[in-house]
Amino acid sequence: MSFNSKLPLKLWYSPGACSIAAHITLLEAGLQPELICIEFADMTEEFARLNPKRKVPVLAVGDQVITEMPAILTAISALNPDRKLMGKDTLETVRAYEWLNYLSGVLHGQGYGGLWRPERFVNDASVYPLVKEKARQTIKDCYTFIDGKLKQANTAYSVGNSFTGVDAFLLVFYLWGIRIKIDMDAGYPSYAALAHRVLERESVIAAQKVHRLKVKYVKL
Ligand SMILES: N[C@@H](CCC(=O)N[C@@H](CS)C(=O)NCC(=O)O)C(=O)O
């Protein structure tokens, strides 16, 4: 089965969503996918035939449809292995997965999932405020953890000194933190420093024009 960067590439994304991380990483790999915008409200039966989970990002490489951020970032990295977008050696790749699973499972799934989609956690709408309150605390706990981990590592990027897909995913949560009115720069300086470094990359500047996920850029 062929799997290479000569095959047609399609990325389904939603404005403001996590899917920008896949687009950034594709651009970092030197790849220009066909971009297909799908609003959350339009994730109907037709979209469900593509991704029954009704979520973005979705990446198609030829006839292979790939979902879930860690899998998508792995696929993109494999399309241009020279760019080492999942780490330069085995240990860095292990660390990349350690980050991605945590970001995807805890910060995205539990934190932002609970805050923006409390109905996924409880049936009783009267307790949504409690779910949201707990989710906001989970988000802040994650930011504290991320900031501490980056401070301790003292590297230019989250996995060593080169950009990986993890940095694109971390940028999403930095921007979402600002969206939910957390003072990211004051509260999490090591995380903010990484995010500002990532925001300067050409891939990010190009992707932001498409995704409407912007931040008033204040240089630290
Ligand atoms: N576990 C999935 C989560 C993807 C996800 O939650 N995507 C959001 C956008 S950031 C989505 O499509 N949400 C649709 C909805 O909530 O209706 C992944 O890692 O790709």
PDB file of N, CA and C in Angstrom, residues 8 16 18-19 72-73 76 81 104 118-119 126-128 141 145 148 150 155 160-161 168 185 191 197 210 216:
ATOM      1  N   PRO A   8      -2.508  12.626  -3.315  1.00  0.00           N
ATOM      2  CA  PRO A   8      -3.295  13.819  -2.983  1.00  0.00           C
ATOM      3  C   PRO A   8      -3.514  13.908  -1.471  1.00  0.00           C
ATOM      4  N   GLY A  16     -10.771  28.055  14.055  1.00  0.00           N
ATOM      5  CA  GLY A  16     -10.548  28.188  15.503  1.00  0.00           C
ATOM      6  C   GLY A  16     -10.296  26.874  16.217  1.00  0.00           C
ATOM      7  N   CYS A  18      -8.610  22.793  16.854  1.00  0.00           N
ATOM      8  CA  CYS A  18      -7.276  22.210  17.003  1.00  0.00           C
ATOM      9  C   CYS A  18      -6.643  21.827  15.673  1.00  0.00           C
ATOM     10  N   SER A  19      -7.467  21.723  14.637  1.00  0.00           N
ATOM     11  CA  SER A  19      -6.972  21.264  13.327  1.00  0.00           C
ATOM     12  C   SER A  19      -5.880  22.157  12.756  1.00  0.00           C
ATOM     13  N   ILE A  72      -2.377  11.685  13.145  1.00  0.00           N
ATOM     14  CA  ILE A  72      -2.227  12.605  12.001  1.00  0.00           C
ATOM     15  C   ILE A  72      -0.820  13.207  11.991  1.00  0.00           C
ATOM     16  N   LEU A  73      -0.349  13.624  13.149  1.00  0.00           N
ATOM     17  CA  LEU A  73       0.999  14.224  13.199  1.00  0.00           C
ATOM     18  C   LEU A  73       2.065  13.179  12.853  1.00  0.00           C
ATOM     19  N   ILE A  76       1.983  12.820   9.051  1.00  0.00           N
ATOM     20  CA  ILE A  76       2.629  13.968   8.382  1.00  0.00           C
ATOM     21  C   ILE A  76       4.144  13.841   8.478  1.00  0.00           C
ATOM     22  N   PRO A  81      10.214  12.454   6.221  1.00  0.00           N
ATOM     23  CA  PRO A  81      10.997  12.028   7.394  1.00  0.00           C
ATOM     24  C   PRO A  81      12.210  12.911   7.665  1.00  0.00           C
ATOM     25  N   SER A 104      -3.804  15.453  24.227  1.00  0.00           N
ATOM     26  CA  SER A 104      -5.030  14.994  23.588  1.00  0.00           C
ATOM     27  C   SER A 104      -6.025  14.437  24.617  1.00  0.00           C
ATOM     28  N   PRO A 118     -19.970  19.990  28.147  1.00  0.00           N
ATOM     29  CA  PRO A 118     -20.262  19.294  29.407  1.00  0.00           C
ATOM     30  C   PRO A 118     -21.235  18.125  29.217  1.00  0.00           C
ATOM     31  N   GLU A 119     -22.043  18.195  28.150  1.00  0.00           N
ATOM     32  CA  GLU A 119     -23.020  17.122  27.889  1.00  0.00           C
ATOM     33  C   GLU A 119     -22.353  15.784  27.605  1.00  0.00           C
ATOM     34  N   SER A 126     -28.456  20.282  34.833  1.00  0.00           N
ATOM     35  CA  SER A 126     -28.360  21.172  35.996  1.00  0.00           C
ATOM     36  C   SER A 126     -26.964  21.132  36.630  1.00  0.00           C
ATOM     37  N   VAL A 127     -26.210  20.081  36.320  1.00  0.00           N
ATOM     38  CA  VAL A 127     -24.856  20.037  36.912  1.00  0.00           C
ATOM     39  C   VAL A 127     -23.762  20.450  35.910  1.00  0.00           C
ATOM     40  N   TYR A 128     -24.167  20.956  34.744  1.00  0.00           N
ATOM     41  CA  TYR A 128     -23.161  21.443  33.791  1.00  0.00           C
ATOM     42  C   TYR A 128     -22.204  22.468  34.417  1.00  0.00           C
ATOM     43  N   ASP A 141      -4.562  23.271  35.782  1.00  0.00           N
ATOM     44  CA  ASP A 141      -3.573  22.302  36.298  1.00  0.00           C
ATOM     45  C   ASP A 141      -2.662  21.841  35.159  1.00  0.00           C
ATOM     46  N   PHE A 145       1.382  22.281  34.797  1.00  0.00           N
ATOM     47  CA  PHE A 145       2.258  21.139  34.517  1.00  0.00           C
ATOM     48  C   PHE A 145       3.119  21.406  33.275  1.00  0.00           C
ATOM     49  N   GLY A 148       5.833  24.003  33.933  1.00  0.00           N
ATOM     50  CA  GLY A 148       6.924  23.450  34.750  1.00  0.00           C
ATOM     51  C   GLY A 148       7.825  22.525  33.937  1.00  0.00           C
ATOM     52  N   LEU A 150       8.315  22.586  30.688  1.00  0.00           N
ATOM     53  CA  LEU A 150       9.107  23.371  29.721  1.00  0.00           C
ATOM     54  C   LEU A 150      10.226  24.120  30.435  1.00  0.00           C
ATOM     55  N   THR A 155      14.740  23.914  26.847  1.00  0.00           N
ATOM     56  CA  THR A 155      15.117  23.732  25.444  1.00  0.00           C
ATOM     57  C   THR A 155      14.304  24.731  24.602  1.00  0.00           C
ATOM     58  N   GLY A 160      13.248  18.787  22.703  1.00  0.00           N
ATOM     59  CA  GLY A 160      14.584  19.167  22.234  1.00  0.00           C
ATOM     60  C   GLY A 160      14.623  20.566  21.637  1.00  0.00           C
ATOM     61  N   ASN A 161      15.589  20.771  20.746  1.00  0.00           N
ATOM     62  CA  ASN A 161      15.814  22.127  20.234  1.00  0.00           C
ATOM     63  C   ASN A 161      15.301  22.349  18.821  1.00  0.00           C
ATOM     64  N   ALA A 168       3.139  22.666  17.635  1.00  0.00           N
ATOM     65  CA  ALA A 168       1.938  23.196  16.979  1.00  0.00           C
ATOM     66  C   ALA A 168       0.706  22.922  17.845  1.00  0.00           C
ATOM     67  N   ASP A 185       0.427  34.729  29.489  1.00  0.00           N
ATOM     68  CA  ASP A 185       1.796  35.258  29.534  1.00  0.00           C
ATOM     69  C   ASP A 185       2.251  35.486  30.975  1.00  0.00           C
ATOM     70  N   TYR A 191       5.791  28.524  29.092  1.00  0.00           N
ATOM     71  CA  TYR A 191       4.864  28.113  28.040  1.00  0.00           C
ATOM     72  C   TYR A 191       4.673  29.278  27.053  1.00  0.00           C
ATOM     73  N   ARG A 197       7.651  31.923  20.387  1.00  0.00           N
ATOM     74  CA  ARG A 197       8.655  31.438  19.425  1.00  0.00           C
ATOM     75  C   ARG A 197       7.947  30.742  18.246  1.00  0.00           C
ATOM     76  N   VAL A 210      -5.685  31.309   7.515  1.00  0.00           N
ATOM     77  CA  VAL A 210      -6.788  30.436   7.122  1.00  0.00           C
ATOM     78  C   VAL A 210      -7.716  30.145   8.297  1.00  0.00           C
ATOM     79  N   LYS A 216      -3.621  38.641  19.874  1.00  0.00           N
ATOM     80  CA  LYS A 216      -2.939  39.928  19.785  1.00  0.00           C
ATOM     81  C   LYS A 216      -1.505  39.669  20.200  1.00  0.00           C
TER      82      LYS A 216
END
